[in-house]
PDB file of N, CA and C in Angstrom:
ATOM      1  N   MET A   1     -48.966 -11.632  86.673  1.00  0.00           N
ATOM      2  CA  MET A   1     -48.592 -12.379  85.389  1.00  0.00           C
ATOM      3  C   MET A   1     -47.129 -12.233  84.621  1.00  0.00           C
ATOM      4  N   GLU A   2     -46.649 -11.208  85.921  1.00  0.00           N
ATOM      5  CA  GLU A   2     -45.464 -10.998  85.299  1.00  0.00           C
ATOM      6  C   GLU A   2     -44.504 -12.670  85.685  1.00  0.00           C
ATOM      7  N   ALA A   3     -44.604 -12.942  86.370  1.00  0.00           N
ATOM      8  CA  ALA A   3     -44.206 -14.014  86.963  1.00  0.00           C
ATOM      9  C   ALA A   3     -44.900 -15.130  86.299  1.00  0.00           C
ATOM     10  N   ALA A   4     -45.709 -15.256  85.821  1.00  0.00           N
ATOM     11  CA  ALA A   4     -46.064 -16.316  84.731  1.00  0.00           C
ATOM     12  C   ALA A   4     -45.571 -16.355  83.451  1.00  0.00           C
ATOM     13  N   CYS A   5     -45.628 -15.030  83.031  1.00  0.00           N
ATOM     14  CA  CYS A   5     -44.867 -14.872  81.330  1.00  0.00           C
ATOM     15  C   CYS A   5     -43.334 -15.013  81.933  1.00  0.00           C
ATOM     16  N   GLY A   6     -42.612 -15.125  82.631  1.00  0.00           N
ATOM     17  CA  GLY A   6     -41.284 -15.350  82.830  1.00  0.00           C
ATOM     18  C   GLY A   6     -41.346 -16.502  83.089  1.00  0.00           C
ATOM     19  N   GLN A   7     -41.645 -17.437  83.566  1.00  0.00           N
ATOM     20  CA  GLN A   7     -42.016 -18.563  83.544  1.00  0.00           C
ATOM     21  C   GLN A   7     -42.173 -19.387  81.987  1.00  0.00           C
ATOM     22  N   ALA A   8     -42.711 -19.375  81.463  1.00  0.00           N
ATOM     23  CA  ALA A   8     -43.317 -18.972  80.267  1.00  0.00           C
ATOM     24  C   ALA A   8     -42.112 -19.150  79.523  1.00  0.00           C
ATOM     25  N   VAL A   9     -41.376 -18.122  79.374  1.00  0.00           N
ATOM     26  CA  VAL A   9     -40.023 -17.795  78.803  1.00  0.00           C
ATOM     27  C   VAL A   9     -38.992 -19.093  79.176  1.00  0.00           C
ATOM     28  N   ARG A  10     -38.803 -18.938  80.555  1.00  0.00           N
ATOM     29  CA  ARG A  10     -37.763 -20.110  80.640  1.00  0.00           C
ATOM     30  C   ARG A  10     -37.932 -21.490  80.402  1.00  0.00           C
ATOM     31  N   ASN A  11     -39.191 -21.782  80.094  1.00  0.00           N
ATOM     32  CA  ASN A  11     -39.968 -23.043  79.383  1.00  0.00           C
ATOM     33  C   ASN A  11     -39.824 -23.403  78.027  1.00  0.00           C
ATOM     34  N   GLY A  12     -39.642 -22.065  77.845  1.00  0.00           N
ATOM     35  CA  GLY A  12     -39.828 -22.281  76.218  1.00  0.00           C
ATOM     36  C   GLY A  12     -41.494 -22.507  75.681  1.00  0.00           C
ATOM     37  N   LEU A  13     -42.400 -21.814  76.473  1.00  0.00           N
ATOM     38  CA  LEU A  13     -43.714 -22.427  76.286  1.00  0.00           C
ATOM     39  C   LEU A  13     -44.222 -20.516  75.441  1.00  0.00           C
ATOM     40  N   PRO A  14     -44.619 -20.572  74.118  1.00  0.00           N
ATOM     41  CA  PRO A  14     -44.812 -19.659  73.485  1.00  0.00           C
ATOM     42  C   PRO A  14     -46.331 -19.535  73.739  1.00  0.00           C
ATOM     43  N   VAL A  15     -46.982 -19.212  74.940  1.00  0.00           N
ATOM     44  CA  VAL A  15     -48.649 -18.788  75.131  1.00  0.00           C
ATOM     45  C   VAL A  15     -48.758 -17.555  75.541  1.00  0.00           C
ATOM     46  N   PRO A  16     -49.758 -17.347  74.897  1.00  0.00           N
ATOM     47  CA  PRO A  16     -50.430 -15.757  75.579  1.00  0.00           C
ATOM     48  C   PRO A  16     -50.888 -15.677  76.870  1.00  0.00           C
ATOM     49  N   PHE A  17     -50.575 -14.567  77.699  1.00  0.00           N
ATOM     50  CA  PHE A  17     -51.190 -14.250  78.917  1.00  0.00           C
ATOM     51  C   PHE A  17     -52.144 -13.519  78.873  1.00  0.00           C
ATOM     52  N   ASP A  18     -53.302 -12.906  79.848  1.00  0.00           N
ATOM     53  CA  ASP A  18     -54.570 -12.425  79.379  1.00  0.00           C
ATOM     54  C   ASP A  18     -54.736 -12.177  81.112  1.00  0.00           C
ATOM     55  N   THR A  19     -55.176 -10.766  81.528  1.00  0.00           N
ATOM     56  CA  THR A  19     -56.101 -10.634  82.867  1.00  0.00           C
ATOM     57  C   THR A  19     -57.494 -10.659  82.703  1.00  0.00           C
ATOM     58  N   THR A  20     -57.527 -10.612  81.700  1.00  0.00           N
ATOM     59  CA  THR A  20     -59.407 -11.113  81.616  1.00  0.00           C
ATOM     60  C   THR A  20     -60.354 -11.595  82.747  1.00  0.00           C
ATOM     61  N   PRO A  21     -60.761 -11.379  83.499  1.00  0.00           N
ATOM     62  CA  PRO A  21     -61.710 -12.620  84.436  1.00  0.00           C
ATOM     63  C   PRO A  21     -61.774 -13.418  84.076  1.00  0.00           C
ATOM     64  N   VAL A  22     -62.047 -14.822  84.622  1.00  0.00           N
ATOM     65  CA  VAL A  22     -62.453 -16.480  83.485  1.00  0.00           C
ATOM     66  C   VAL A  22     -63.584 -16.040  83.441  1.00  0.00           C
ATOM     67  N   ALA A  23     -64.682 -15.497  84.288  1.00  0.00           N
ATOM     68  CA  ALA A  23     -65.903 -15.567  83.822  1.00  0.00           C
ATOM     69  C   ALA A  23     -66.679 -14.649  82.489  1.00  0.00           C
ATOM     70  N   ASP A  24     -65.338 -14.172  82.178  1.00  0.00           N
ATOM     71  CA  ASP A  24     -65.490 -13.479  81.090  1.00  0.00           C
ATOM     72  C   ASP A  24     -65.039 -13.645  79.714  1.00  0.00           C
ATOM     73  N   VAL A  25     -63.972 -14.695  80.306  1.00  0.00           N
ATOM     74  CA  VAL A  25     -63.645 -15.580  78.619  1.00  0.00           C
ATOM     75  C   VAL A  25     -65.107 -16.421  78.293  1.00  0.00           C
ATOM     76  N   PRO A  26     -65.051 -16.025  77.065  1.00  0.00           N
ATOM     77  CA  PRO A  26     -66.268 -16.852  76.170  1.00  0.00           C
ATOM     78  C   PRO A  26     -65.896 -17.860  75.583  1.00  0.00           C
ATOM     79  N   GLY A  27     -67.048 -19.142  75.912  1.00  0.00           N
ATOM     80  CA  GLY A  27     -66.967 -20.153  75.150  1.00  0.00           C
ATOM     81  C   GLY A  27     -66.423 -21.342  76.015  1.00  0.00           C
ATOM     82  N   THR A  28     -66.316 -22.417  75.373  1.00  0.00           N
ATOM     83  CA  THR A  28     -65.369 -23.592  76.395  1.00  0.00           C
ATOM     84  C   THR A  28     -64.420 -23.985  75.360  1.00  0.00           C
ATOM     85  N   TRP A  29     -63.427 -24.302  76.313  1.00  0.00           N
ATOM     86  CA  TRP A  29     -62.047 -25.121  76.033  1.00  0.00           C
ATOM     87  C   TRP A  29     -61.970 -26.485  76.321  1.00  0.00           C
ATOM     88  N   THR A  30     -61.170 -26.870  75.558  1.00  0.00           N
ATOM     89  CA  THR A  30     -61.057 -28.754  75.618  1.00  0.00           C
ATOM     90  C   THR A  30     -60.360 -28.771  77.148  1.00  0.00           C
ATOM     91  N   ILE A  31     -59.208 -28.228  76.838  1.00  0.00           N
ATOM     92  CA  ILE A  31     -58.480 -28.271  78.573  1.00  0.00           C
ATOM     93  C   ILE A  31     -58.691 -27.010  78.992  1.00  0.00           C
ATOM     94  N   VAL A  32     -58.730 -27.213  80.522  1.00  0.00           N
ATOM     95  CA  VAL A  32     -58.706 -25.534  81.330  1.00  0.00           C
ATOM     96  C   VAL A  32     -58.065 -26.388  82.263  1.00  0.00           C
ATOM     97  N   LEU A  33     -56.756 -25.573  82.570  1.00  0.00           N
ATOM     98  CA  LEU A  33     -55.983 -25.871  83.690  1.00  0.00           C
ATOM     99  C   LEU A  33     -55.720 -24.598  84.975  1.00  0.00           C
ATOM    100  N   ALA A  34     -56.262 -24.493  86.150  1.00  0.00           N
ATOM    101  CA  ALA A  34     -56.166 -23.775  86.750  1.00  0.00           C
ATOM    102  C   ALA A  34     -54.947 -24.187  87.829  1.00  0.00           C
ATOM    103  N   ASN A  35     -53.811 -23.353  88.068  1.00  0.00           N
ATOM    104  CA  ASN A  35     -52.552 -23.629  88.705  1.00  0.00           C
ATOM    105  C   ASN A  35     -52.948 -22.630  89.963  1.00  0.00           C
ATOM    106  N   LEU A  36     -53.271 -22.424  91.003  1.00  0.00           N
ATOM    107  CA  LEU A  36     -53.669 -21.744  91.864  1.00  0.00           C
ATOM    108  C   LEU A  36     -53.671 -22.196  92.943  1.00  0.00           C
ATOM    109  N   PHE A  37     -53.691 -20.979  93.928  1.00  0.00           N
ATOM    110  CA  PHE A  37     -54.404 -21.581  95.755  1.00  0.00           C
ATOM    111  C   PHE A  37     -55.476 -22.024  95.388  1.00  0.00           C
ATOM    112  N   ALA A  38     -55.782 -22.959  96.286  1.00  0.00           N
ATOM    113  CA  ALA A  38     -57.010 -23.592  96.500  1.00  0.00           C
ATOM    114  C   ALA A  38     -58.116 -22.365  96.674  1.00  0.00           C
ATOM    115  N   ASP A  39     -57.919 -21.624  98.068  1.00  0.00           N
ATOM    116  CA  ASP A  39     -58.848 -20.673  97.753  1.00  0.00           C
ATOM    117  C   ASP A  39     -59.266 -20.078  96.610  1.00  0.00           C
ATOM    118  N   THR A  40     -58.394 -19.694  95.477  1.00  0.00           N
ATOM    119  CA  THR A  40     -58.825 -19.206  94.747  1.00  0.00           C
ATOM    120  C   THR A  40     -59.219 -19.888  93.606  1.00  0.00           C
ATOM    121  N   ILE A  41     -58.991 -21.367  93.558  1.00  0.00           N
ATOM    122  CA  ILE A  41     -59.692 -22.047  92.885  1.00  0.00           C
ATOM    123  C   ILE A  41     -61.197 -22.826  92.804  1.00  0.00           C
ATOM    124  N   VAL A  42     -61.780 -22.302  94.253  1.00  0.00           N
ATOM    125  CA  VAL A  42     -62.582 -22.562  95.367  1.00  0.00           C
ATOM    126  C   VAL A  42     -63.398 -21.421  94.495  1.00  0.00           C
ATOM    127  N   GLU A  43     -63.075 -19.848  94.710  1.00  0.00           N
ATOM    128  CA  GLU A  43     -63.858 -18.906  94.305  1.00  0.00           C
ATOM    129  C   GLU A  43     -64.112 -18.898  92.846  1.00  0.00           C
ATOM    130  N   LEU A  44     -63.515 -19.550  92.246  1.00  0.00           N
ATOM    131  CA  LEU A  44     -63.395 -19.544  90.301  1.00  0.00           C
ATOM    132  C   LEU A  44     -64.087 -21.045  90.231  1.00  0.00           C
ATOM    133  N   ALA A  45     -64.747 -21.730  90.654  1.00  0.00           N
ATOM    134  CA  ALA A  45     -65.096 -22.763  90.718  1.00  0.00           C
ATOM    135  C   ALA A  45     -66.253 -22.634  89.391  1.00  0.00           C
ATOM    136  N   GLU A  46     -67.552 -21.782  89.522  1.00  0.00           N
ATOM    137  CA  GLU A  46     -68.495 -21.983  88.751  1.00  0.00           C
ATOM    138  C   GLU A  46     -67.661 -21.822  87.215  1.00  0.00           C
ATOM    139  N   PRO A  47     -67.185 -20.579  87.120  1.00  0.00           N
ATOM    140  CA  PRO A  47     -66.238 -19.729  85.797  1.00  0.00           C
ATOM    141  C   PRO A  47     -65.719 -20.708  85.264  1.00  0.00           C
ATOM    142  N   LEU A  48     -64.914 -21.561  85.946  1.00  0.00           N
ATOM    143  CA  LEU A  48     -63.952 -22.683  85.445  1.00  0.00           C
ATOM    144  C   LEU A  48     -64.565 -23.712  84.908  1.00  0.00           C
ATOM    145  N   ILE A  49     -65.623 -24.145  85.922  1.00  0.00           N
ATOM    146  CA  ILE A  49     -66.351 -25.336  85.160  1.00  0.00           C
ATOM    147  C   ILE A  49     -67.356 -25.118  84.096  1.00  0.00           C
ATOM    148  N   ALA A  50     -67.465 -24.247  83.709  1.00  0.00           N
ATOM    149  CA  ALA A  50     -68.717 -23.208  82.822  1.00  0.00           C
ATOM    150  C   ALA A  50     -67.502 -23.047  81.453  1.00  0.00           C
ATOM    151  N   ARG A  51     -66.447 -22.998  81.457  1.00  0.00           N
ATOM    152  CA  ARG A  51     -65.639 -22.907  80.456  1.00  0.00           C
ATOM    153  C   ARG A  51     -64.723 -24.452  80.175  1.00  0.00           C
ATOM    154  N   THR A  52     -65.201 -25.533  80.781  1.00  0.00           N
ATOM    155  CA  THR A  52     -64.234 -26.581  80.594  1.00  0.00           C
ATOM    156  C   THR A  52     -65.772 -27.399  79.641  1.00  0.00           C
ATOM    157  N   GLY A  53     -64.361 -28.072  78.576  1.00  0.00           N
ATOM    158  CA  GLY A  53     -65.405 -28.887  77.443  1.00  0.00           C
ATOM    159  C   GLY A  53     -65.075 -30.178  78.125  1.00  0.00           C
ATOM    160  N   ASP A  54     -63.552 -30.948  78.048  1.00  0.00           N
ATOM    161  CA  ASP A  54     -63.655 -32.093  78.486  1.00  0.00           C
ATOM    162  C   ASP A  54     -63.064 -32.532  79.787  1.00  0.00           C
ATOM    163  N   HIS A  55     -61.513 -31.122  79.990  1.00  0.00           N
ATOM    164  CA  HIS A  55     -61.010 -31.673  81.102  1.00  0.00           C
ATOM    165  C   HIS A  55     -60.380 -30.735  81.615  1.00  0.00           C
ATOM    166  N   LEU A  56     -60.593 -30.666  82.920  1.00  0.00           N
ATOM    167  CA  LEU A  56     -60.370 -29.434  84.005  1.00  0.00           C
ATOM    168  C   LEU A  56     -59.134 -29.837  84.973  1.00  0.00           C
ATOM    169  N   ILE A  57     -57.672 -29.476  84.967  1.00  0.00           N
ATOM    170  CA  ILE A  57     -56.875 -29.792  85.638  1.00  0.00           C
ATOM    171  C   ILE A  57     -56.962 -28.908  86.503  1.00  0.00           C
ATOM    172  N   LEU A  58     -56.515 -29.042  87.841  1.00  0.00           N
ATOM    173  CA  LEU A  58     -56.445 -28.176  88.950  1.00  0.00           C
ATOM    174  C   LEU A  58     -55.213 -28.589  89.664  1.00  0.00           C
ATOM    175  N   ALA A  59     -54.504 -27.782  89.987  1.00  0.00           N
ATOM    176  CA  ALA A  59     -53.128 -27.861  90.281  1.00  0.00           C
ATOM    177  C   ALA A  59     -52.506 -26.473  91.489  1.00  0.00           C
ATOM    178  N   GLY A  60     -51.366 -26.546  92.002  1.00  0.00           N
ATOM    179  CA  GLY A  60     -50.756 -25.988  93.338  1.00  0.00           C
ATOM    180  C   GLY A  60     -51.492 -25.624  94.559  1.00  0.00           C
ATOM    181  N   ILE A  61     -52.512 -26.828  94.811  1.00  0.00           N
ATOM    182  CA  ILE A  61     -53.278 -27.089  95.949  1.00  0.00           C
ATOM    183  C   ILE A  61     -52.550 -28.057  96.848  1.00  0.00           C
ATOM    184  N   LEU A  62     -52.144 -27.441  98.286  1.00  0.00           N
ATOM    185  CA  LEU A  62     -51.543 -28.103  99.267  1.00  0.00           C
ATOM    186  C   LEU A  62     -52.490 -28.963 100.004  1.00  0.00           C
ATOM    187  N   ALA A  63     -51.564 -30.044 100.334  1.00  0.00           N
ATOM    188  CA  ALA A  63     -52.310 -31.230 100.768  1.00  0.00           C
ATOM    189  C   ALA A  63     -53.376 -30.975 102.007  1.00  0.00           C
ATOM    190  N   ASP A  64     -52.973 -30.015 102.569  1.00  0.00           N
ATOM    191  CA  ASP A  64     -54.035 -29.550 103.848  1.00  0.00           C
ATOM    192  C   ASP A  64     -55.256 -28.785 102.857  1.00  0.00           C
ATOM    193  N   ARG A  65     -55.341 -28.385 102.065  1.00  0.00           N
ATOM    194  CA  ARG A  65     -56.219 -27.685 101.442  1.00  0.00           C
ATOM    195  C   ARG A  65     -57.223 -28.458  99.998  1.00  0.00           C
ATOM    196  N   GLU A  66     -56.692 -29.552 100.130  1.00  0.00           N
ATOM    197  CA  GLU A  66     -57.135 -30.844  99.011  1.00  0.00           C
ATOM    198  C   GLU A  66     -58.938 -31.194  99.233  1.00  0.00           C
ATOM    199  N   SER A  67     -58.981 -30.933 100.260  1.00  0.00           N
ATOM    200  CA  SER A  67     -60.314 -31.252 100.704  1.00  0.00           C
ATOM    201  C   SER A  67     -61.508 -30.315 100.403  1.00  0.00           C
ATOM    202  N   LEU A  68     -61.181 -29.285 100.823  1.00  0.00           N
ATOM    203  CA  LEU A  68     -61.328 -28.164 100.295  1.00  0.00           C
ATOM    204  C   LEU A  68     -61.941 -27.881  99.006  1.00  0.00           C
ATOM    205  N   VAL A  69     -61.097 -28.750  97.978  1.00  0.00           N
ATOM    206  CA  VAL A  69     -61.147 -28.263  96.732  1.00  0.00           C
ATOM    207  C   VAL A  69     -62.405 -29.509  96.489  1.00  0.00           C
ATOM    208  N   ARG A  70     -62.026 -30.468  97.084  1.00  0.00           N
ATOM    209  CA  ARG A  70     -62.472 -31.605  96.910  1.00  0.00           C
ATOM    210  C   ARG A  70     -64.290 -31.520  97.007  1.00  0.00           C
ATOM    211  N   ASP A  71     -64.353 -30.584  98.346  1.00  0.00           N
ATOM    212  CA  ASP A  71     -65.740 -30.452  98.487  1.00  0.00           C
ATOM    213  C   ASP A  71     -66.765 -29.649  97.432  1.00  0.00           C
ATOM    214  N   VAL A  72     -65.735 -28.739  97.105  1.00  0.00           N
ATOM    215  CA  VAL A  72     -66.534 -27.802  95.997  1.00  0.00           C
ATOM    216  C   VAL A  72     -66.606 -28.292  94.466  1.00  0.00           C
ATOM    217  N   PHE A  73     -65.589 -29.314  93.988  1.00  0.00           N
ATOM    218  CA  PHE A  73     -65.557 -29.841  92.895  1.00  0.00           C
ATOM    219  C   PHE A  73     -66.184 -30.963  92.791  1.00  0.00           C
ATOM    220  N   ASP A  74     -66.187 -32.184  93.068  1.00  0.00           N
ATOM    221  CA  ASP A  74     -66.363 -33.155  93.324  1.00  0.00           C
ATOM    222  C   ASP A  74     -67.791 -33.497  93.083  1.00  0.00           C
ATOM    223  N   PRO A  75     -68.707 -32.664  93.844  1.00  0.00           N
ATOM    224  CA  PRO A  75     -70.365 -32.821  93.834  1.00  0.00           C
ATOM    225  C   PRO A  75     -70.969 -32.277  92.296  1.00  0.00           C
ATOM    226  N   ARG A  76     -70.011 -31.667  91.720  1.00  0.00           N
ATOM    227  CA  ARG A  76     -70.462 -30.816  90.775  1.00  0.00           C
ATOM    228  C   ARG A  76     -69.590 -31.605  89.347  1.00  0.00           C
ATOM    229  N   LEU A  77     -68.914 -32.626  89.303  1.00  0.00           N
ATOM    230  CA  LEU A  77     -67.674 -33.282  88.028  1.00  0.00           C
ATOM    231  C   LEU A  77     -67.816 -34.687  88.648  1.00  0.00           C
ATOM    232  N   GLY A  78     -67.977 -35.246  89.930  1.00  0.00           N
ATOM    233  CA  GLY A  78     -67.864 -36.418  89.738  1.00  0.00           C
ATOM    234  C   GLY A  78     -66.556 -36.457  90.239  1.00  0.00           C
ATOM    235  N   GLN A  79     -66.060 -38.102  91.086  1.00  0.00           N
ATOM    236  CA  GLN A  79     -64.918 -38.650  90.991  1.00  0.00           C
ATOM    237  C   GLN A  79     -64.188 -39.074  90.181  1.00  0.00           C
ATOM    238  N   PRO A  80     -62.717 -38.397  89.873  1.00  0.00           N
ATOM    239  CA  PRO A  80     -61.934 -38.965  89.361  1.00  0.00           C
ATOM    240  C   PRO A  80     -61.447 -40.526  88.930  1.00  0.00           C
ATOM    241  N   ASP A  81     -61.405 -40.815  87.902  1.00  0.00           N
ATOM    242  CA  ASP A  81     -61.402 -42.313  87.280  1.00  0.00           C
ATOM    243  C   ASP A  81     -59.883 -42.930  87.783  1.00  0.00           C
TER     244      ASP A  81
END
């Protein structure tokens, strides 16, 4: 979390950070962004989808891991436009 906070400060982004597991975060959100390693994104697929209202943005995925993420998310979310 220290690295994320430092990046936010360097980029002038006044955002709060929290270590609550995503599965324990209540409600849904219009936009959910997960900038994580592909394996972590896959592990968190269900709670990420459950908390997404309109848009789920997945980032930080190396090209050789893209199919792993697509195999998990595409059947649940459909193909991107």
